[in-house]
Amino acid sequence: MSSSRRALGLLIVTGLGLSVAACASTAEPPAPAASATGGSARAAAPVTISVGCQPPKTNPLQRKDWDDDVAAFQKLHPHITIDSKDGFPCHDVKTYDAKLAGGQMEDVFYGYFGDVQTAIKAGQAADITPYVDTITTFKDIDPSVMAAYTVDGKIYGVPRGNYKVGLVYNRKLFTQAGLDPNTPPKTWAEIREAAKKISALGPGYIGYGEYSAGNTGGWHFTQSIYGRGGAIVDETGKKAAFNTPEGKAVLQNLKDMRWTDNSMGTKQLYQWDDLMRLMGAGKMGMILGAPDVITELHDNRKATYEDFGLAAFPEAKATLGGGDGYMFNPKATPEQIKAGLLWLDYYVLTPGRGQFDYARQKATGRAVGLPDNNVWGDSPTGQKLLELRKANSTLPLENFSAYVEGSADVPLKLEPPMNQQIYQILDTPMSAVLTRENADIDQLLAEAAAKVDSVLSKAS
Amino acid sequence: MGRRPPSRRGREARRNLTAYGFLCAALICFGVFSWYPMVREVLLSLQENNFVDAPRWVGLDNFATVIEDPAFAQAWINTAAFTGLALLIGYVIPFCAAIVLNELRHAKAYLRFVVYLPVMLPPAVSVLLFKWFYDPGAGLFNQILGFFQLPGLAWLDSTDTALVSLVIVSTWMNLGSGTLIYLAALQTIPSELYEAAELDGAGLFKRIRHVTIPQTRLILLVMLLLQIIATMQVFIEPFMLTGGGPENATVTVAYLMYQYAFNFGNFGGGSAMGLMLMVVLIVFSAVYLRVSRENT
């Protein structure tokens, strides 16, 4: 997916995170961090921190929730004053890098996983390793998620949300095709069979959709090869590593589905919006995607939540993922960093509170139940989050249970270096197998690998 | 006591001041929106600049990087092919349409409106419309082919037809503007020339060949150059319809430039590509200016 598509996807995740953060619970659950530090809070010197990504005034409910949480937090920690900084979008591509370069970021600033390296390189992210224990649930955060904020053993931020790729499927079409929507495919062979049955529903029905243009083809090739246990680049990051049995299997599977099964429709060169449109229109059975896809289908494609299910990535050995979180301005004092972490512990990283206050979310009529932003995986904290989500769900959780159960232990793998250039190169084999029946997979992968080697050697 | 009328010199000074004011405004606009970006592009093409770190001068490295890019040669070939095809299709059709419209005796205004209509549609709308037309399954074009018992085409999904498909979209989108310009030129041709040709026994094609084309030679030449300049910058069609695929068959120079700048975050590389395209376009622009000057 192109960076703009990815940015949009992440914005959706962000938006959902904010919506989860909303709500005004009258009952205040205990604050673990407060109990840990509350005793010394009164004696501590006053500290003020600026924090980014406050919901804008155009989202009055979410803004009120944030402000209420800030007030409640400050009551628990009288020595801390939070100076909220309005931001919409929280990550504005037009200004983000410039603000970062100019050292204009808040003390506690928002960013995507992909921004971490940029911030560190620019000397604009503080090393918070000595203070991370302030986050009560830190030990339970999925190490593969924390890897996004860890460089050379040092920690530069904490996550707010993350996603793992799974299989989004249309339950209605499954039923129409005689498939059981409660037992979605777990293997590629099952996906093939299901796709054939959905395509057989008639003209215009597409069993399985896949990207192959505008860099999105390469992006999904990466997802698929990660899922099969393969890689895009080797451990040194300087050589292509996808001309392997796993890479061939990705392309062969697509080629078979397209030309042998005829289950992928006749039109190809899909980009992000195309698959969202087709899924939203209820004519496409399955695509690879994260929970934010369902939000997109509901919010912008007039689809209903109940029509979609989410399963784990088939046969997944790893899953491509991403997310967002907070970093700290290097100009921040240790006291400010600790105060910032206390706020993040309160608002961002405690199940049942702040962004995970599902009771408040349910009370204000918002959708609860999408299996997103669980940065704790299958740990006790992750389980607690799932229980709270279940207790307050407004969506049919069973539609997503295959994803929750199947993804918990699948390690998250981040995007390769020079990813957009690599994705552009990998668009070629993806589009070739989907548009040309006689495409030579070995040749396509060899040529793509040579091109990627060239890109990586220049970059290094 | 009435006010003393301003002296002649005063009136001239005021007039000049007004003129200089307008000139300054124009210069500022050009400076900010045209010249500065061009200078900046030249500088960027010689720098490694991610707008985070301080820019680093890298000489011609960015040019070397994009030239060594496997998609670079393909992008230029595709752009040249698109331009050539656009001339074959998109240059001839508006001229023929203008001749037909000029010859019509009835429903002139209506047909001119119909021909110009696509220009009024936002390009993105036109492109999306064709995206449906080109659908190999339910698309309009294959439905029409099917009606005549002809096999359907893969249109955008085949390396053989993708680029031609983009040219058809481009031609349709720009047909109205070209036709109107040609029509205006045709209407300046004195009717006596046609009458004389008719008296000499010239049929329609001979009248076109010996009267219409020679009389519109200048506008034809100018339009040819303008079309080359415009079509070499083709971006929206590959961007929205094919994403450069299939297999890089529709990657153009402008599309690759966009990829470098906004997807790869390599503004230096994007600027280097832009600069190379600019040099080529400058050559055509210079020819255009020379032709215009020689014929006025």
mmCIF file of C-alpha atoms in Angstrom, chain A residues 2-4 97-98 100-101 118 121-122 212-215 266-271 274 277 419-422 424-425 427-429 431-433 435-436 439 444 451 454-455 458, chain B residues 48 50-53 64-65 68-71 131 134-138 156-159 238-248 251 255-256 258-260 262-264 266:
data_model
loop_
_atom_site.group_PDB
_atom_site.id
_atom_site.type_symbol
_atom_site.label_atom_id
_atom_site.label_comp_id
_atom_site.label_asym_id
_atom_site.label_seq_id
_atom_site.Cartn_x
_atom_site.Cartn_y
_atom_site.Cartn_z
ATOM 1 C CA SER A 2 1.250 3.409 -0.774
ATOM 2 C CA SER A 3 2.306 5.622 2.132
ATOM 3 C CA SER A 4 -0.821 7.763 1.722
ATOM 4 C CA ASP A 97 8.648 16.292 9.727
ATOM 5 C CA ALA A 98 9.174 20.029 9.773
ATOM 6 C CA LEU A 100 10.208 17.342 14.258
ATOM 7 C CA ALA A 101 13.218 18.844 12.513
ATOM 8 C CA THR A 118 13.245 9.437 11.721
ATOM 9 C CA LYS A 121 17.990 10.119 13.449
ATOM 10 C CA ALA A 122 17.016 13.754 13.865
ATOM 11 C CA SER A 212 -1.341 -5.273 -7.489
ATOM 12 C CA ALA A 213 -0.738 -1.592 -8.303
ATOM 13 C CA GLY A 214 0.365 1.725 -6.814
ATOM 14 C CA ASN A 215 2.847 -0.035 -4.474
ATOM 15 C CA THR A 266 -11.339 -10.483 -14.328
ATOM 16 C CA LYS A 267 -10.349 -6.973 -13.327
ATOM 17 C CA GLN A 268 -7.010 -6.527 -11.576
ATOM 18 C CA LEU A 269 -4.552 -3.739 -10.734
ATOM 19 C CA TYR A 270 -6.554 -3.022 -7.622
ATOM 20 C CA GLN A 271 -5.381 -0.407 -5.211
ATOM 21 C CA ASP A 274 -10.786 -0.473 -5.091
ATOM 22 C CA ARG A 277 -15.247 -0.263 -2.562
ATOM 23 C CA ASN A 419 9.730 -0.241 1.825
ATOM 24 C CA GLN A 420 7.972 1.933 -0.726
ATOM 25 C CA GLN A 421 10.680 1.419 -3.332
ATOM 26 C CA ILE A 422 10.639 -2.294 -2.669
ATOM 27 C CA GLN A 424 6.957 -0.605 -6.199
ATOM 28 C CA ILE A 425 9.342 -3.235 -7.508
ATOM 29 C CA ASP A 427 4.107 -4.621 -7.801
ATOM 30 C CA THR A 428 5.528 -6.065 -11.005
ATOM 31 C CA PRO A 429 5.457 -9.767 -10.061
ATOM 32 C CA SER A 431 0.519 -7.608 -11.346
ATOM 33 C CA ALA A 432 2.192 -10.084 -13.684
ATOM 34 C CA VAL A 433 0.718 -13.218 -12.115
ATOM 35 C CA THR A 435 -2.821 -10.210 -15.429
ATOM 36 C CA ARG A 436 -0.716 -12.662 -17.443
ATOM 37 C CA ALA A 439 3.809 -15.274 -16.156
ATOM 38 C CA LEU A 444 9.772 -12.426 -12.044
ATOM 39 C CA LYS A 451 16.286 -4.664 -8.530
ATOM 40 C CA SER A 454 20.347 -2.591 -6.320
ATOM 41 C CA VAL A 455 18.075 -0.292 -4.309
ATOM 42 C CA LYS A 458 22.583 2.246 -2.954
ATOM 43 C CA GLU B 48 19.962 14.925 0.009
ATOM 44 C CA ASN B 50 14.470 14.707 3.890
ATOM 45 C CA PHE B 51 13.329 17.971 5.509
ATOM 46 C CA VAL B 52 14.386 16.584 8.848
ATOM 47 C CA ASP B 53 18.161 16.657 8.786
ATOM 48 C CA ALA B 64 22.711 8.889 -10.972
ATOM 49 C CA THR B 65 20.258 7.253 -8.578
ATOM 50 C CA GLU B 68 20.082 3.665 -12.472
ATOM 51 C CA ASP B 69 16.535 2.972 -11.315
ATOM 52 C CA PRO B 70 15.200 -0.001 -13.304
ATOM 53 C CA ALA B 71 11.952 1.888 -13.850
ATOM 54 C CA LYS B 131 -12.253 2.873 -15.004
ATOM 55 C CA TYR B 134 -12.599 -0.535 -19.052
ATOM 56 C CA ASP B 135 -13.726 -3.209 -16.611
ATOM 57 C CA PRO B 136 -13.081 -6.473 -18.452
ATOM 58 C CA GLY B 137 -16.216 -8.019 -16.978
ATOM 59 C CA ALA B 138 -19.084 -5.584 -16.704
ATOM 60 C CA LEU B 156 -5.952 -1.688 -18.436
ATOM 61 C CA ASP B 157 -4.992 -5.153 -17.248
ATOM 62 C CA SER B 158 -2.824 -6.059 -20.209
ATOM 63 C CA THR B 159 0.635 -4.775 -20.980
ATOM 64 C CA PRO B 238 -1.612 6.225 -14.635
ATOM 65 C CA PHE B 239 -1.956 7.448 -11.069
ATOM 66 C CA MET B 240 -5.673 6.780 -10.884
ATOM 67 C CA LEU B 241 -6.210 3.996 -13.381
ATOM 68 C CA THR B 242 -3.264 1.655 -13.261
ATOM 69 C CA GLY B 243 -0.883 2.642 -10.478
ATOM 70 C CA GLY B 244 1.887 2.262 -13.039
ATOM 71 C CA GLY B 245 0.991 -1.359 -13.824
ATOM 72 C CA PRO B 246 0.677 -3.910 -15.117
ATOM 73 C CA GLU B 247 4.362 -4.725 -14.877
ATOM 74 C CA ASN B 248 5.372 -1.058 -15.129
ATOM 75 C CA VAL B 251 4.842 4.114 -15.351
ATOM 76 C CA TYR B 255 4.401 9.251 -12.105
ATOM 77 C CA LEU B 256 7.895 8.072 -11.185
ATOM 78 C CA TYR B 258 5.723 11.498 -7.752
ATOM 79 C CA GLN B 259 6.816 8.119 -6.440
ATOM 80 C CA TYR B 260 10.280 9.413 -5.611
ATOM 81 C CA PHE B 262 6.012 11.422 -2.038
ATOM 82 C CA ASN B 263 6.233 7.670 -1.651
ATOM 83 C CA PHE B 264 9.959 7.073 -1.399
ATOM 84 C CA ASN B 266 13.466 11.006 -1.859
#
